[in-house]
């Protein structure tokens, strides 16, 4: 087994219960089990998390930065989609 | 306990920057730092119990080879990756059941250190076991290298399991400390992992080692020369 051939994994960490997993970086590992341990060793050295996900990088389908114009621009002038026009009753508290 | 952690931690730190891949370099350095952290706690306690004003640093950096009480397994050279893995596994498989017993002793200073360390060591054993299995049951080359590592490291494994007068004292004064039970757990872990790793455990005949009585192999002098140089050359140096 050659380090150059080890597949890449993306690492997601939940920093505390109630929050969602957040992408923190990537690493190389021979298989998912090793990826999980590597993630613990590389990304959880400073008390960063309570839960780890690792995902093979090639399982992720990503948008093309070149498509930014058609994907994101149209939303820019549609400010009415932001729920800032509604007043929230005090009892609701923080949303 | 403190010297085992200190010397093995120092040995492992030699890998820092030289691991086969970045991820494993960090994994090993983490283990090294865990062990050095444990060494600090044990040596501080030892200095306190001794009551002659020696702190952790005094004990770590100003004792000579014959005053160290670790298992000679801990000072054996890193060799190749497989040697380091196997030495680590054989130590972890002993370290964990020992700490599990020390978690239950009455002395709260001892059980406190053990309770903190046991969580770290549980992970060390998981990590080293997995690597023994990966390499032993890996490619023909990795299997061969593990057999080679076995020849180098195995003879030193048994020292941990052979009782000396200190163990007799501990068995009387520090229940539930019982070296026989540790030894049995060690053996069952070794058999279990080796069978998954397609490795055959050699006979349990050991080279007579007396590291715990201060009789070490020639390797220790080199470790101390490196580890102790700075505080001895500059005794007032501050971090």
mmCIF file of C-alpha atoms in Angstrom:
data_model
loop_
_atom_site.group_PDB
_atom_site.id
_atom_site.type_symbol
_atom_site.label_atom_id
_atom_site.label_comp_id
_atom_site.label_asym_id
_atom_site.label_seq_id
_atom_site.Cartn_x
_atom_site.Cartn_y
_atom_site.Cartn_z
ATOM 1 C CA UNK A 1 0.000 0.000 0.000
ATOM 2 C CA UNK A 2 1.394 3.322 -1.047
ATOM 3 C CA UNK A 3 0.569 6.590 0.720
ATOM 4 C CA UNK A 4 0.085 8.159 -2.682
ATOM 5 C CA UNK A 5 -2.747 5.766 -3.401
ATOM 6 C CA UNK A 6 -4.673 6.295 -0.209
ATOM 7 C CA UNK A 7 -8.023 7.863 -0.997
ATOM 8 C CA UNK A 8 -9.056 11.256 0.273
ATOM 9 C CA UNK A 9 -11.804 11.729 2.868
ATOM 10 C CA UNK A 10 -13.640 14.856 3.912
ATOM 11 C CA UNK A 11 -14.027 15.367 7.638
ATOM 12 C CA UNK A 12 -17.075 16.834 9.374
ATOM 13 C CA UNK A 13 -17.128 17.556 13.086
ATOM 14 C CA UNK A 14 -19.979 18.358 15.426
ATOM 15 C CA UNK A 15 -18.550 20.751 17.976
ATOM 16 C CA UNK A 16 -21.301 20.146 20.512
ATOM 17 C CA UNK A 17 -24.615 18.416 20.790
ATOM 18 C CA UNK A 18 -27.390 20.338 19.100
ATOM 19 C CA UNK A 19 -25.168 21.866 16.434
ATOM 20 C CA UNK A 20 -24.738 20.320 13.037
ATOM 21 C CA UNK A 21 -21.599 18.710 11.673
ATOM 22 C CA UNK A 22 -19.332 21.187 9.968
ATOM 23 C CA UNK A 23 -16.710 20.568 7.334
ATOM 24 C CA UNK A 24 -13.255 21.021 8.847
ATOM 25 C CA UNK A 25 -10.880 19.644 6.234
ATOM 26 C CA UNK A 26 -9.724 16.508 4.502
ATOM 27 C CA UNK A 27 -7.234 13.711 4.998
ATOM 28 C CA UNK A 28 -5.832 10.547 3.489
ATOM 29 C CA UNK A 29 -6.628 7.077 4.824
ATOM 30 C CA UNK A 30 -6.663 3.495 3.598
ATOM 31 C CA UNK A 31 -10.330 2.977 4.473
ATOM 32 C CA UNK A 32 -13.204 4.594 6.398
ATOM 33 C CA UNK A 33 -12.175 3.085 9.746
ATOM 34 C CA UNK A 34 -8.698 4.537 9.465
ATOM 35 C CA UNK A 35 -10.139 7.817 8.233
ATOM 36 C CA UNK A 36 -12.185 8.093 11.410
ATOM 37 C CA UNK A 37 -9.134 7.541 13.594
ATOM 38 C CA UNK A 38 -7.033 9.911 11.532
ATOM 39 C CA UNK A 39 -9.762 12.526 11.835
ATOM 40 C CA UNK A 40 -9.718 12.122 15.583
ATOM 41 C CA UNK A 41 -5.946 12.495 15.637
ATOM 42 C CA UNK A 42 -5.667 15.362 13.193
ATOM 43 C CA UNK A 43 -8.795 17.412 13.843
ATOM 44 C CA UNK A 44 -9.773 16.723 17.460
ATOM 45 C CA UNK A 45 -6.570 17.561 19.279
ATOM 46 C CA UNK A 46 -7.931 20.727 20.834
ATOM 47 C CA UNK A 47 -11.302 19.664 22.118
ATOM 48 C CA UNK A 48 -13.016 20.468 18.843
ATOM 49 C CA UNK A 49 -15.796 17.970 18.828
ATOM 50 C CA UNK A 50 -18.176 15.366 20.128
ATOM 51 C CA UNK A 51 -18.886 13.555 16.874
ATOM 52 C CA UNK A 52 -17.033 12.899 13.619
ATOM 53 C CA UNK A 53 -18.228 12.049 10.125
ATOM 54 C CA UNK A 54 -15.870 11.030 7.364
ATOM 55 C CA UNK A 55 -17.022 10.894 3.764
ATOM 56 C CA UNK A 56 -15.018 9.686 0.767
ATOM 57 C CA UNK A 57 -14.234 12.856 -1.137
ATOM 58 C CA UNK A 58 -15.229 11.288 -4.434
ATOM 59 C CA UNK A 59 -18.752 10.723 -3.070
ATOM 60 C CA UNK A 60 -19.305 14.443 -2.932
ATOM 61 C CA UNK A 61 -20.879 16.121 -5.928
ATOM 62 C CA UNK A 62 -19.929 19.768 -5.924
ATOM 63 C CA UNK A 63 -21.230 22.743 -7.812
ATOM 64 C CA UNK A 64 -19.004 24.314 -10.432
ATOM 65 C CA UNK A 65 -17.643 27.725 -9.385
ATOM 66 C CA UNK A 66 -18.034 28.747 -13.026
ATOM 67 C CA UNK A 67 -21.794 28.379 -12.670
ATOM 68 C CA UNK A 68 -21.944 30.923 -9.851
ATOM 69 C CA UNK A 69 -23.662 33.520 -11.953
ATOM 70 C CA UNK A 70 -26.685 31.432 -12.860
ATOM 71 C CA UNK A 71 -26.846 29.594 -9.546
ATOM 72 C CA UNK A 72 -26.533 32.423 -7.018
ATOM 73 C CA UNK A 73 -26.868 35.794 -8.711
ATOM 74 C CA UNK A 74 -30.628 35.535 -9.312
ATOM 75 C CA UNK A 75 -31.278 35.324 -5.573
ATOM 76 C CA UNK A 76 -29.439 38.531 -4.819
ATOM 77 C CA UNK A 77 -32.201 41.003 -5.637
ATOM 78 C CA UNK A 78 -34.976 38.976 -4.062
ATOM 79 C CA UNK A 79 -34.670 40.426 -0.625
ATOM 80 C CA UNK A 80 -38.297 39.643 0.097
ATOM 81 C CA UNK A 81 -37.213 36.063 0.584
ATOM 82 C CA UNK A 82 -35.428 37.034 3.773
ATOM 83 C CA UNK A 83 -37.817 36.838 6.673
ATOM 84 C CA UNK A 84 -36.731 40.270 7.940
ATOM 85 C CA UNK A 85 -40.113 41.888 7.200
ATOM 86 C CA UNK A 86 -41.879 39.948 9.905
ATOM 87 C CA UNK A 87 -41.868 40.976 13.505
ATOM 88 C CA UNK A 88 -41.288 38.081 15.855
ATOM 89 C CA UNK A 89 -43.285 37.980 19.080
ATOM 90 C CA UNK A 90 -41.093 38.380 22.148
ATOM 91 C CA UNK A 91 -42.213 35.021 23.571
ATOM 92 C CA UNK A 92 -40.519 33.217 20.699
ATOM 93 C CA UNK A 93 -37.122 34.432 21.822
ATOM 94 C CA UNK A 94 -34.080 33.786 19.663
ATOM 95 C CA UNK A 95 -34.767 32.124 16.338
ATOM 96 C CA UNK B 1 4.526 3.989 35.752
ATOM 97 C CA UNK B 2 6.099 7.405 35.290
ATOM 98 C CA UNK B 3 9.331 6.124 33.800
ATOM 99 C CA UNK B 4 7.497 3.799 31.400
ATOM 100 C CA UNK B 5 5.462 6.720 30.126
ATOM 101 C CA UNK B 6 8.424 9.085 29.997
ATOM 102 C CA UNK B 7 10.833 6.835 28.144
ATOM 103 C CA UNK B 8 8.297 5.453 25.687
ATOM 104 C CA UNK B 9 6.950 8.976 25.128
ATOM 105 C CA UNK B 10 10.473 10.216 24.423
ATOM 106 C CA UNK B 11 11.076 7.319 22.030
ATOM 107 C CA UNK B 12 7.871 8.001 20.136
ATOM 108 C CA UNK B 13 8.696 11.690 19.877
ATOM 109 C CA UNK B 14 11.617 10.694 17.640
ATOM 110 C CA UNK B 15 8.995 9.988 14.967
ATOM 111 C CA UNK B 16 7.797 13.584 14.987
ATOM 112 C CA UNK B 17 8.220 14.862 11.439
ATOM 113 C CA UNK B 18 9.224 11.418 10.147
ATOM 114 C CA UNK B 19 5.915 9.525 10.149
ATOM 115 C CA UNK B 20 5.000 7.651 6.957
ATOM 116 C CA UNK B 21 2.162 10.075 6.269
ATOM 117 C CA UNK B 22 1.112 13.290 7.948
ATOM 118 C CA UNK B 23 -1.954 11.741 9.590
ATOM 119 C CA UNK B 24 0.032 8.971 11.262
ATOM 120 C CA UNK B 25 2.837 11.318 12.190
ATOM 121 C CA UNK B 26 0.278 13.303 14.186
ATOM 122 C CA UNK B 27 -1.315 10.157 15.617
ATOM 123 C CA UNK B 28 1.996 8.994 17.000
ATOM 124 C CA UNK B 29 2.937 12.420 18.289
ATOM 125 C CA UNK B 30 -0.410 12.586 20.089
ATOM 126 C CA UNK B 31 0.354 9.299 21.798
ATOM 127 C CA UNK B 32 3.808 10.550 22.700
ATOM 128 C CA UNK B 33 2.315 13.673 24.259
ATOM 129 C CA UNK B 34 -0.312 11.638 26.133
ATOM 130 C CA UNK B 35 2.464 9.535 27.637
ATOM 131 C CA UNK B 36 4.647 12.488 28.552
ATOM 132 C CA UNK B 37 1.617 14.114 30.190
ATOM 133 C CA UNK B 38 1.060 10.942 32.210
ATOM 134 C CA UNK B 39 4.747 10.845 33.121
ATOM 135 C CA UNK B 40 4.481 14.358 34.535
ATOM 136 C CA UNK B 41 1.640 13.328 36.824
ATOM 137 C CA UNK B 42 3.307 10.140 38.045
ATOM 138 C CA UNK B 43 6.697 11.766 38.581
ATOM 139 C CA UNK B 44 5.179 14.739 40.403
ATOM 140 C CA UNK B 45 3.437 12.306 42.713
ATOM 141 C CA UNK B 46 6.645 10.309 43.167
ATOM 142 C CA UNK B 47 8.570 13.453 44.089
ATOM 143 C CA UNK B 48 5.879 14.471 46.514
ATOM 144 C CA UNK B 49 5.826 11.064 48.207
ATOM 145 C CA UNK B 50 9.612 10.988 48.370
ATOM 146 C CA UNK B 51 9.535 14.366 50.143
ATOM 147 C CA UNK B 52 13.028 15.483 49.238
ATOM 148 C CA UNK B 53 12.009 18.412 47.120
ATOM 149 C CA UNK B 54 12.476 16.733 43.748
ATOM 150 C CA UNK B 55 9.815 17.782 41.249
ATOM 151 C CA UNK B 56 8.857 16.093 37.958
ATOM 152 C CA UNK B 57 11.648 17.830 36.030
ATOM 153 C CA UNK B 58 14.270 16.970 38.622
ATOM 154 C CA UNK B 59 13.250 13.314 38.389
ATOM 155 C CA UNK B 60 13.053 13.273 34.604
ATOM 156 C CA UNK B 61 16.214 15.153 33.781
ATOM 157 C CA UNK B 62 18.609 14.672 36.673
ATOM 158 C CA UNK B 63 18.595 10.933 37.240
ATOM 159 C CA UNK B 64 21.113 8.614 35.637
ATOM 160 C CA UNK B 65 20.327 5.395 33.777
ATOM 161 C CA UNK B 66 20.489 3.077 36.774
ATOM 162 C CA UNK B 67 17.903 5.169 38.634
ATOM 163 C CA UNK B 68 15.251 4.683 35.971
ATOM 164 C CA UNK B 69 12.627 2.036 36.683
ATOM 165 C CA UNK B 70 10.868 1.496 33.363
ATOM 166 C CA UNK B 71 10.454 -1.728 31.431
ATOM 167 C CA UNK B 72 13.265 -2.257 28.963
ATOM 168 C CA UNK B 73 10.633 -2.719 26.260
ATOM 169 C CA UNK B 74 10.025 1.049 26.394
ATOM 170 C CA UNK B 75 13.585 1.974 25.511
ATOM 171 C CA UNK B 76 13.975 -0.366 22.534
ATOM 172 C CA UNK B 77 14.667 1.471 19.280
ATOM 173 C CA UNK B 78 11.878 2.544 16.948
ATOM 174 C CA UNK B 79 13.140 0.374 14.086
ATOM 175 C CA UNK B 80 10.734 0.580 11.165
ATOM 176 C CA UNK B 81 7.065 1.499 11.389
ATOM 177 C CA UNK B 82 6.092 -2.107 12.142
ATOM 178 C CA UNK B 83 8.591 -2.331 15.004
ATOM 179 C CA UNK B 84 7.245 0.846 16.571
ATOM 180 C CA UNK B 85 3.665 -0.381 16.151
ATOM 181 C CA UNK B 86 4.384 -3.766 17.685
ATOM 182 C CA UNK B 87 6.330 -2.350 20.636
ATOM 183 C CA UNK B 88 3.444 0.048 21.221
ATOM 184 C CA UNK B 89 0.842 -2.702 21.015
ATOM 185 C CA UNK B 90 2.663 -5.014 23.414
ATOM 186 C CA UNK B 91 2.998 -2.134 25.866
ATOM 187 C CA UNK B 92 -0.574 -0.857 25.466
ATOM 188 C CA UNK B 93 -1.980 -4.364 25.976
ATOM 189 C CA UNK B 94 -0.214 -4.376 29.355
ATOM 190 C CA UNK B 95 -0.689 -0.707 30.225
ATOM 191 C CA UNK B 96 -4.478 -0.731 29.867
ATOM 192 C CA UNK B 97 -5.384 -3.591 32.252
ATOM 193 C CA UNK B 98 -2.824 -2.284 34.728
ATOM 194 C CA UNK B 99 -4.369 1.188 34.703
ATOM 195 C CA UNK B 100 -7.853 -0.318 34.956
ATOM 196 C CA UNK B 101 -6.787 -1.919 38.212
ATOM 197 C CA UNK B 102 -5.132 1.235 39.484
ATOM 198 C CA UNK B 103 -8.382 3.139 38.853
ATOM 199 C CA UNK B 104 -9.836 1.115 41.729
ATOM 200 C CA UNK B 105 -7.131 1.444 44.355
ATOM 201 C CA UNK B 106 -7.908 3.300 47.535
ATOM 202 C CA UNK B 107 -5.175 5.925 47.229
ATOM 203 C CA UNK B 108 -6.937 8.774 45.470
ATOM 204 C CA UNK B 109 -3.827 10.285 43.980
ATOM 205 C CA UNK B 110 -3.028 7.018 42.240
ATOM 206 C CA UNK B 111 -6.586 6.303 41.162
ATOM 207 C CA UNK B 112 -6.915 9.915 39.969
ATOM 208 C CA UNK B 113 -3.955 9.649 37.625
ATOM 209 C CA UNK B 114 -5.104 6.225 36.478
ATOM 210 C CA UNK B 115 -8.633 7.455 35.736
ATOM 211 C CA UNK B 116 -7.284 10.241 33.562
ATOM 212 C CA UNK B 117 -4.734 8.040 31.798
ATOM 213 C CA UNK B 118 -6.993 5.077 31.157
ATOM 214 C CA UNK B 119 -9.080 7.008 28.628
ATOM 215 C CA UNK B 120 -5.996 7.907 26.649
ATOM 216 C CA UNK B 121 -4.568 4.423 26.795
ATOM 217 C CA UNK B 122 -7.814 2.804 25.674
ATOM 218 C CA UNK B 123 -7.396 4.742 22.456
ATOM 219 C CA UNK B 124 -3.670 3.876 22.221
ATOM 220 C CA UNK B 125 -4.531 0.183 22.354
ATOM 221 C CA UNK B 126 -7.276 0.559 19.787
ATOM 222 C CA UNK B 127 -4.903 2.400 17.457
ATOM 223 C CA UNK B 128 -1.957 0.040 17.842
ATOM 224 C CA UNK B 129 -4.157 -3.089 17.611
ATOM 225 C CA UNK B 130 -5.625 -1.885 14.361
ATOM 226 C CA UNK B 131 -2.195 -1.267 12.916
ATOM 227 C CA UNK B 132 -0.902 -4.678 13.995
ATOM 228 C CA UNK B 133 -3.859 -6.227 12.176
ATOM 229 C CA UNK B 134 -3.429 -4.049 9.089
ATOM 230 C CA UNK B 135 0.262 -4.827 8.766
ATOM 231 C CA UNK B 136 0.177 -8.468 9.840
ATOM 232 C CA UNK B 137 -2.757 -9.213 7.562
ATOM 233 C CA UNK B 138 -1.662 -6.766 4.857
ATOM 234 C CA UNK B 139 0.711 -7.388 1.982
ATOM 235 C CA UNK B 140 3.342 -10.173 1.972
ATOM 236 C CA UNK B 141 5.950 -7.491 2.627
ATOM 237 C CA UNK B 142 4.129 -5.939 5.577
ATOM 238 C CA UNK B 143 3.536 -9.398 7.046
ATOM 239 C CA UNK B 144 7.219 -10.217 6.750
ATOM 240 C CA UNK B 145 8.147 -6.956 8.435
ATOM 241 C CA UNK B 146 5.817 -7.716 11.320
ATOM 242 C CA UNK B 147 7.450 -11.104 11.776
ATOM 243 C CA UNK B 148 10.800 -9.351 11.793
ATOM 244 C CA UNK B 149 9.492 -6.878 14.378
ATOM 245 C CA UNK B 150 8.255 -9.793 16.499
ATOM 246 C CA UNK B 151 11.735 -11.262 16.581
ATOM 247 C CA UNK B 152 13.182 -7.937 17.746
ATOM 248 C CA UNK B 153 10.561 -6.838 20.248
ATOM 249 C CA UNK B 154 8.913 -9.961 21.628
ATOM 250 C CA UNK B 155 11.728 -11.012 23.998
ATOM 251 C CA UNK B 156 11.313 -7.717 25.878
ATOM 252 C CA UNK B 157 7.543 -8.028 26.313
ATOM 253 C CA UNK B 158 7.690 -10.469 29.185
ATOM 254 C CA UNK B 159 9.424 -8.253 31.711
ATOM 255 C CA UNK B 160 6.126 -6.514 32.378
ATOM 256 C CA UNK B 161 4.558 -9.795 33.440
ATOM 257 C CA UNK B 162 7.226 -11.081 35.765
ATOM 258 C CA UNK B 163 6.582 -10.137 39.365
ATOM 259 C CA UNK B 164 9.294 -8.614 41.493
ATOM 260 C CA UNK B 165 9.307 -7.604 45.148
ATOM 261 C CA UNK B 166 7.459 -4.384 44.330
ATOM 262 C CA UNK B 167 4.524 -6.327 42.907
ATOM 263 C CA UNK B 168 4.297 -8.386 46.090
ATOM 264 C CA UNK B 169 4.133 -5.172 48.125
ATOM 265 C CA UNK B 170 1.478 -3.740 45.824
ATOM 266 C CA UNK B 171 -0.626 -6.875 45.962
ATOM 267 C CA UNK B 172 -0.688 -6.621 49.738
ATOM 268 C CA UNK B 173 -1.192 -2.854 50.057
ATOM 269 C CA UNK B 174 -2.935 -1.764 46.886
ATOM 270 C CA UNK B 175 -5.870 -4.068 46.164
ATOM 271 C CA UNK B 176 -7.141 -4.878 43.572
ATOM 272 C CA UNK B 177 -3.655 -4.754 42.067
ATOM 273 C CA UNK B 178 -2.873 -8.227 40.800
ATOM 274 C CA UNK B 179 -0.178 -8.762 38.227
ATOM 275 C CA UNK B 180 -1.420 -12.237 37.319
ATOM 276 C CA UNK B 181 -4.726 -10.830 36.179
ATOM 277 C CA UNK B 182 -2.963 -8.150 34.151
ATOM 278 C CA UNK B 183 -0.840 -10.861 32.640
ATOM 279 C CA UNK B 184 -3.862 -12.956 31.661
ATOM 280 C CA UNK B 185 -5.605 -9.986 30.077
ATOM 281 C CA UNK B 186 -2.423 -9.098 28.214
ATOM 282 C CA UNK B 187 -2.190 -12.601 26.819
ATOM 283 C CA UNK B 188 -5.802 -12.728 25.692
ATOM 284 C CA UNK B 189 -5.476 -9.336 23.943
ATOM 285 C CA UNK B 190 -2.290 -10.470 22.231
ATOM 286 C CA UNK B 191 -3.847 -13.748 21.081
ATOM 287 C CA UNK B 192 -6.983 -12.039 19.864
ATOM 288 C CA UNK B 193 -5.177 -9.360 17.856
ATOM 289 C CA UNK B 194 -2.504 -11.700 16.524
ATOM 290 C CA UNK B 195 -5.109 -14.154 15.268
ATOM 291 C CA UNK B 196 -6.765 -11.338 13.297
ATOM 292 C CA UNK B 197 -3.349 -10.196 12.132
ATOM 293 C CA UNK B 198 -2.405 -13.646 10.905
ATOM 294 C CA UNK B 199 0.619 -13.569 13.220
ATOM 295 C CA UNK B 200 1.755 -16.361 15.442
ATOM 296 C CA UNK B 201 2.652 -15.445 19.009
ATOM 297 C CA UNK B 202 6.073 -16.895 19.827
ATOM 298 C CA UNK B 203 6.489 -19.018 22.929
ATOM 299 C CA UNK B 204 6.285 -17.074 26.140
ATOM 300 C CA UNK B 205 9.946 -17.351 26.955
ATOM 301 C CA UNK B 206 11.514 -14.050 27.801
ATOM 302 C CA UNK B 207 14.955 -12.582 27.847
ATOM 303 C CA UNK B 208 15.701 -11.892 31.501
ATOM 304 C CA UNK B 209 15.265 -8.142 31.858
ATOM 305 C CA UNK B 210 15.521 -6.115 35.017
ATOM 306 C CA UNK B 211 14.633 -2.641 33.864
ATOM 307 C CA UNK B 212 12.366 -2.168 36.853
ATOM 308 C CA UNK B 213 15.376 -2.676 39.076
ATOM 309 C CA UNK B 214 17.444 -0.172 37.134
ATOM 310 C CA UNK B 215 19.357 -2.584 34.915
ATOM 311 C CA UNK B 216 18.824 -1.358 31.384
ATOM 312 C CA UNK B 217 20.019 -2.118 27.888
ATOM 313 C CA UNK B 218 22.676 0.044 26.293
ATOM 314 C CA UNK B 219 19.927 1.957 24.467
ATOM 315 C CA UNK B 220 18.950 4.017 27.483
ATOM 316 C CA UNK B 221 22.161 6.042 27.648
ATOM 317 C CA UNK B 222 21.523 7.449 24.182
ATOM 318 C CA UNK B 223 17.943 8.385 25.050
ATOM 319 C CA UNK B 224 19.018 10.165 28.219
ATOM 320 C CA UNK B 225 21.857 11.967 26.448
ATOM 321 C CA UNK B 226 19.343 13.534 24.112
ATOM 322 C CA UNK B 227 16.497 14.009 26.571
ATOM 323 C CA UNK B 228 18.541 15.408 29.435
ATOM 324 C CA UNK B 229 21.109 17.486 27.590
ATOM 325 C CA UNK B 230 19.341 20.814 27.686
ATOM 326 C CA UNK B 231 18.276 20.973 31.330
ATOM 327 C CA UNK B 232 21.703 19.755 32.390
ATOM 328 C CA UNK B 233 23.601 22.214 30.213
ATOM 329 C CA UNK B 234 21.295 25.094 31.141
ATOM 330 C CA UNK B 235 19.816 24.189 34.518
ATOM 331 C CA UNK B 236 17.888 27.449 34.859
ATOM 332 C CA UNK B 237 16.430 27.423 31.365
ATOM 333 C CA UNK B 238 12.763 28.374 31.296
ATOM 334 C CA UNK B 239 10.255 27.245 28.664
#
